[in-house]
């Protein structure tokens, strides 16, 4: 209640919270777009989504520790995670593409645990961040401050999402991915190598998450066990937006970032993750209720 009173006494804080939330939400949307891609094309719910974000963050942290600006970690993380995603597909994921959805949940959950433990052994369990200070911008006579690194991260997230959209829209491989998403059997009949499409899709998702993770490391914190929250965020955004809806993913990501930032201020940072999980439960219950009302029965 005290924090609500502060907001009422200083409404300018609402602007501060909204801007910070929207900037964070752009990164959430980027990671969610990768999940939507894998889910829509391969019919796989990737529970290890957040672990790729985490690994991308550690790439930026290692560069910062070496004295290199972590912004270079964005393309490097994308490349390294693309390779990792392709390897994971060839070792595990190709075996479950045509299996039941529950099998994919179990398999990717196992990958999630494996990546968590490997990261813990290699990087340690400490909370880390990549210092990418670019100064601070001031708005409204200095009453609102925005770290320039957050602005840069949001811009990179938007550009990355736009580049992926153009790739899917204009390139031959992108068109093959879209065709496979619409009807994999028809795509195979037309001569499309769907196995290559699946491998590329899964690797692209990992690359997107790697880039998002590098941005997270520069704007927030990372540690080996924070991936689950990003998986939940991505899943929630996709459920709200729907598959193949880029604008919906962007809108849901920005909305989640703003809502989560307000909740963190009002309830306390320690309850921010609990707010995300609670919101997911509410959304799933609401979707189930809406779907139940639309059911039709034969008489």
Coordinates of N, CA, C and O in Angstrom, one line a residue, residues 286-296:
X286 N -8.6 -18.4 -18.3 CA -9.5 -17.6 -19.1 C -9.6 -18.1 -20.6 O -10.7 -18.2 -21.1
X287 N -8.5 -18.6 -21.1 CA -8.5 -19.2 -22.4 C -9.4 -20.5 -22.4 O -10.1 -20.8 -23.4
X288 N -9.2 -21.3 -21.4 CA -10.0 -22.5 -21.3 C -11.5 -22.2 -21.2 O -12.3 -22.9 -21.8
X289 N -11.8 -21.1 -20.5 CA -13.2 -20.8 -20.3 C -13.8 -20.3 -21.7 O -14.9 -20.7 -22.1
X290 N -13.0 -19.5 -22.4 CA -13.4 -19.0 -23.7 C -13.6 -20.2 -24.7 O -14.6 -20.2 -25.5
X291 N -12.6 -21.1 -24.7 CA -12.7 -22.2 -25.6 C -13.9 -23.1 -25.3 O -14.6 -23.7 -26.1
X292 N -14.2 -23.2 -24.0 CA -15.4 -24.0 -23.5 C -16.7 -23.4 -24.0 O -17.6 -24.2 -24.4
X293 N -16.8 -22.1 -24.1 CA -18.0 -21.5 -24.5 C -18.2 -21.6 -26.0 O -19.3 -21.6 -26.5
X294 N -17.1 -21.9 -26.8 CA -17.2 -22.0 -28.2 C -17.4 -23.4 -28.7 O -17.6 -23.6 -29.9
X295 N -17.4 -24.3 -27.8 CA -17.6 -25.7 -28.2 C -19.0 -25.9 -28.7 O -20.0 -25.4 -28.2
X296 N -19.1 -26.8 -29.7 CA -20.4 -27.1 -30.3 C -20.6 -28.6 -30.2 O -19.7 -29.4 -30.4

